mmCIF file of C-alpha atoms in Angstrom:
data_model
loop_
_atom_site.group_PDB
_atom_site.id
_atom_site.type_symbol
_atom_site.label_atom_id
_atom_site.label_comp_id
_atom_site.label_asym_id
_atom_site.label_seq_id
_atom_site.Cartn_x
_atom_site.Cartn_y
_atom_site.Cartn_z
ATOM 1 C CA MET Y 1112 -24.855 -25.279 -11.950
ATOM 2 C CA ARG Y 1113 -21.250 -26.401 -12.295
ATOM 3 C CA ALA Y 1114 -19.836 -23.153 -10.865
ATOM 4 C CA VAL Y 1115 -21.705 -23.694 -7.623
ATOM 5 C CA ALA Y 1116 -20.464 -27.278 -7.343
ATOM 6 C CA LEU Y 1117 -16.875 -26.108 -7.872
ATOM 7 C CA LEU Y 1118 -17.303 -23.313 -5.371
ATOM 8 C CA LEU Y 1119 -18.638 -25.487 -2.578
ATOM 9 C CA THR Y 1120 -16.131 -28.237 -3.266
ATOM 10 C CA ALA Y 1121 -13.232 -25.765 -3.248
ATOM 11 C CA CYS Y 1122 -14.372 -24.141 -0.013
ATOM 12 C CA ALA Y 1123 -15.199 -27.449 1.633
ATOM 13 C CA SER Y 1124 -11.670 -28.770 1.120
ATOM 14 C CA ALA Y 1125 -10.086 -25.922 3.079
ATOM 15 C CA PRO Y 1126 -9.508 -26.454 6.805
ATOM 16 C CA PRO Y 1127 -12.175 -24.742 8.920
ATOM 17 C CA PRO Y 1128 -11.315 -21.667 10.966
ATOM 18 C CA ALA Y 1129 -11.593 -22.854 14.556
ATOM 19 C CA PRO Y 1130 -14.745 -21.556 16.261
ATOM 20 C CA VAL Y 1131 -16.562 -21.164 12.957
ATOM 21 C CA ALA Y 1132 -19.071 -23.820 11.856
ATOM 22 C CA PRO Y 1133 -17.448 -26.877 10.205
ATOM 23 C CA VAL Y 1134 -16.662 -26.418 6.548
ATOM 24 C CA ASP Y 1135 -18.237 -29.592 5.225
ATOM 25 C CA ALA Y 1136 -20.871 -28.090 2.960
ATOM 26 C CA THR Y 1137 -20.745 -29.768 -0.424
ATOM 27 C CA LEU Y 1138 -23.275 -29.476 -3.167
ATOM 28 C CA ARG Y 1139 -23.947 -33.209 -2.896
ATOM 29 C CA GLU Y 1140 -24.709 -32.881 0.812
ATOM 30 C CA LEU Y 1141 -27.070 -29.988 0.139
ATOM 31 C CA ARG Y 1142 -28.801 -31.527 -2.881
ATOM 32 C CA GLY Y 1143 -32.523 -31.619 -2.247
ATOM 33 C CA ARG Y 1144 -32.418 -28.411 -0.180
ATOM 34 C CA VAL Y 1145 -32.766 -24.805 -1.206
ATOM 35 C CA VAL Y 1146 -29.455 -23.015 -0.572
ATOM 36 C CA LEU Y 1147 -28.983 -19.328 0.114
ATOM 37 C CA LEU Y 1148 -25.305 -18.808 -0.725
ATOM 38 C CA ASP Y 1149 -24.058 -15.434 0.533
ATOM 39 C CA PHE Y 1150 -20.704 -13.745 0.035
ATOM 40 C CA PHE Y 1151 -19.757 -11.329 2.810
ATOM 41 C CA ALA Y 1152 -16.870 -9.728 4.688
ATOM 42 C CA SER Y 1153 -16.553 -8.485 8.258
ATOM 43 C CA TRP Y 1154 -15.997 -4.890 7.093
ATOM 44 C CA CYS Y 1155 -19.226 -4.852 5.043
ATOM 45 C CA GLU Y 1156 -21.886 -2.734 6.773
ATOM 46 C CA PRO Y 1157 -24.880 -4.105 4.789
ATOM 47 C CA CYS Y 1158 -23.693 -7.623 5.749
ATOM 48 C CA ARG Y 1159 -24.407 -6.769 9.389
ATOM 49 C CA GLN Y 1160 -28.070 -6.457 8.398
ATOM 50 C CA SER Y 1161 -28.305 -9.212 5.808
ATOM 51 C CA LEU Y 1162 -26.711 -12.099 7.702
ATOM 52 C CA PRO Y 1163 -29.031 -11.975 10.742
ATOM 53 C CA PHE Y 1164 -31.970 -11.816 8.322
ATOM 54 C CA TYR Y 1165 -30.666 -14.842 6.392
ATOM 55 C CA ALA Y 1166 -30.227 -16.723 9.680
ATOM 56 C CA GLU Y 1167 -33.856 -15.889 10.530
ATOM 57 C CA LEU Y 1168 -34.955 -17.180 7.115
ATOM 58 C CA GLN Y 1169 -33.095 -20.417 7.795
ATOM 59 C CA ARG Y 1170 -34.936 -20.804 11.115
ATOM 60 C CA ARG Y 1171 -38.273 -19.978 9.492
ATOM 61 C CA TYR Y 1172 -37.786 -22.357 6.543
ATOM 62 C CA ASP Y 1173 -35.669 -24.945 8.336
ATOM 63 C CA SER Y 1174 -37.347 -27.869 6.592
ATOM 64 C CA CYS Y 1175 -36.029 -26.803 3.183
ATOM 65 C CA LEU Y 1176 -33.445 -23.966 3.429
ATOM 66 C CA THR Y 1177 -29.741 -23.988 4.279
ATOM 67 C CA VAL Y 1178 -27.780 -20.746 4.455
ATOM 68 C CA VAL Y 1179 -24.112 -20.931 3.513
ATOM 69 C CA ALA Y 1180 -22.167 -17.721 4.152
ATOM 70 C CA VAL Y 1181 -18.782 -17.393 2.458
ATOM 71 C CA SER Y 1182 -16.409 -14.921 4.092
ATOM 72 C CA LEU Y 1183 -13.925 -13.175 1.850
ATOM 73 C CA ASP Y 1184 -11.999 -11.751 4.796
ATOM 74 C CA GLU Y 1185 -8.259 -12.086 4.340
ATOM 75 C CA ARG Y 1186 -7.580 -12.607 8.032
ATOM 76 C CA GLU Y 1187 -9.152 -15.479 9.916
ATOM 77 C CA GLU Y 1188 -9.154 -13.418 13.125
ATOM 78 C CA ASP Y 1189 -11.469 -10.863 11.499
ATOM 79 C CA LEU Y 1190 -13.856 -13.621 10.480
ATOM 80 C CA ARG Y 1191 -13.826 -15.216 13.945
ATOM 81 C CA ARG Y 1192 -14.497 -11.904 15.652
ATOM 82 C CA PHE Y 1193 -17.340 -11.106 13.266
ATOM 83 C CA VAL Y 1194 -18.990 -14.533 13.672
ATOM 84 C CA ASP Y 1195 -18.745 -14.272 17.464
ATOM 85 C CA GLU Y 1196 -20.048 -10.711 17.526
ATOM 86 C CA MET Y 1197 -22.947 -11.432 15.166
ATOM 87 C CA ARG Y 1198 -23.685 -14.826 16.799
ATOM 88 C CA LEU Y 1199 -24.149 -16.329 13.363
ATOM 89 C CA ASP Y 1200 -26.041 -19.591 13.346
ATOM 90 C CA VAL Y 1201 -25.418 -20.515 9.704
ATOM 91 C CA ARG Y 1202 -22.714 -22.472 7.920
ATOM 92 C CA VAL Y 1203 -19.688 -20.241 7.416
ATOM 93 C CA LEU Y 1204 -16.978 -20.943 4.875
ATOM 94 C CA HIS Y 1205 -13.737 -18.986 4.663
ATOM 95 C CA ASP Y 1206 -12.271 -18.113 1.273
ATOM 96 C CA PRO Y 1207 -9.488 -15.600 1.917
ATOM 97 C CA SER Y 1208 -8.214 -15.957 -1.660
ATOM 98 C CA GLY Y 1209 -11.556 -14.794 -3.069
ATOM 99 C CA ARG Y 1210 -11.338 -17.365 -5.884
ATOM 100 C CA SER Y 1211 -14.872 -18.628 -5.336
ATOM 101 C CA ALA Y 1212 -16.209 -15.076 -5.616
ATOM 102 C CA GLU Y 1213 -14.198 -14.538 -8.797
ATOM 103 C CA ARG Y 1214 -15.640 -17.702 -10.364
ATOM 104 C CA LEU Y 1215 -19.155 -16.453 -9.680
ATOM 105 C CA ASN Y 1216 -18.373 -12.877 -10.724
ATOM 106 C CA VAL Y 1217 -19.174 -11.372 -7.308
ATOM 107 C CA ARG Y 1218 -18.796 -7.598 -7.635
ATOM 108 C CA ALA Y 1219 -20.550 -6.291 -4.512
ATOM 109 C CA MET Y 1220 -20.911 -7.144 -0.846
ATOM 110 C CA PRO Y 1221 -23.042 -8.861 0.095
ATOM 111 C CA THR Y 1222 -24.008 -10.955 -2.921
ATOM 112 C CA LEU Y 1223 -26.430 -13.824 -2.553
ATOM 113 C CA PHE Y 1224 -27.342 -16.683 -4.836
ATOM 114 C CA LEU Y 1225 -30.525 -18.681 -4.338
ATOM 115 C CA ILE Y 1226 -29.980 -22.226 -5.501
ATOM 116 C CA ASP Y 1227 -32.846 -24.642 -6.032
ATOM 117 C CA ARG Y 1228 -33.044 -28.253 -4.836
ATOM 118 C CA HIS Y 1229 -31.410 -29.433 -8.080
ATOM 119 C CA GLY Y 1230 -28.347 -27.194 -7.706
ATOM 120 C CA LEU Y 1231 -29.414 -24.526 -10.213
ATOM 121 C CA VAL Y 1232 -28.958 -20.830 -9.462
ATOM 122 C CA ARG Y 1233 -32.451 -19.279 -9.576
ATOM 123 C CA ALA Y 1234 -31.695 -15.776 -8.279
ATOM 124 C CA ARG Y 1235 -28.809 -13.425 -7.648
ATOM 125 C CA HIS Y 1236 -29.003 -10.329 -5.464
ATOM 126 C CA GLU Y 1237 -26.292 -7.735 -4.866
ATOM 127 C CA SER Y 1238 -26.032 -5.505 -1.804
ATOM 128 C CA PHE Y 1239 -28.741 -5.381 0.863
ATOM 129 C CA ARG Y 1240 -31.272 -2.873 2.140
ATOM 130 C CA PRO Y 1241 -34.048 -3.604 4.640
ATOM 131 C CA ALA Y 1242 -36.521 -3.106 1.778
ATOM 132 C CA ASP Y 1243 -34.999 -6.194 0.059
ATOM 133 C CA ARG Y 1244 -36.258 -8.536 2.785
ATOM 134 C CA GLU Y 1245 -39.703 -9.065 1.295
ATOM 135 C CA THR Y 1246 -38.379 -9.879 -2.195
ATOM 136 C CA ILE Y 1247 -35.744 -12.286 -0.891
ATOM 137 C CA GLU Y 1248 -38.184 -14.079 1.405
ATOM 138 C CA ARG Y 1249 -40.738 -14.391 -1.403
ATOM 139 C CA LYS Y 1250 -38.111 -16.062 -3.620
ATOM 140 C CA VAL Y 1251 -37.095 -18.437 -0.810
ATOM 141 C CA ARG Y 1252 -40.751 -19.305 -0.168
ATOM 142 C CA GLU Y 1253 -41.329 -20.017 -3.864
ATOM 143 C CA LEU Y 1254 -38.275 -22.275 -4.090
ATOM 144 C CA CYS Y 1255 -39.281 -24.119 -0.910
ATOM 145 C CA ARG Y 1256 -42.825 -24.620 -2.237
ATOM 146 C CA ASN Y 1257 -41.581 -26.188 -5.452
ATOM 147 C CA GLY Y 1258 -40.555 -29.314 -3.553
ATOM 148 C CA PRO Y 1259 -38.049 -31.942 -4.644
#
């Protein structure tokens, strides 16, 4: 989907916030993998539950899944503190302008997009409750099963 390509390209061109994972995620680099693209902010309480779960999914489905978390925090210090506190082991992009979220019509935090191996958005999920885990994992499993 073109919007996803623009989003990742726009975020990838920004300089990375220091201790946060390198911002080199481009759609081309991730082609052939299932991508869980998540929009979050350090002040978002449900994000404190969703991000560790997404990191666990990435470990569980490491042969096919890459998690890319896009922070909409305005201040880089808030993002750094959050990443350190949560010990996030996923790719983190910083978009303080929020333009990528606007392009994808993100209205709630967190919002995730599941993108198939061909770059097409196959699912969108807003907010997060522990009860959502099963549904999200089932969708990831299905996308991973579908192969290249």
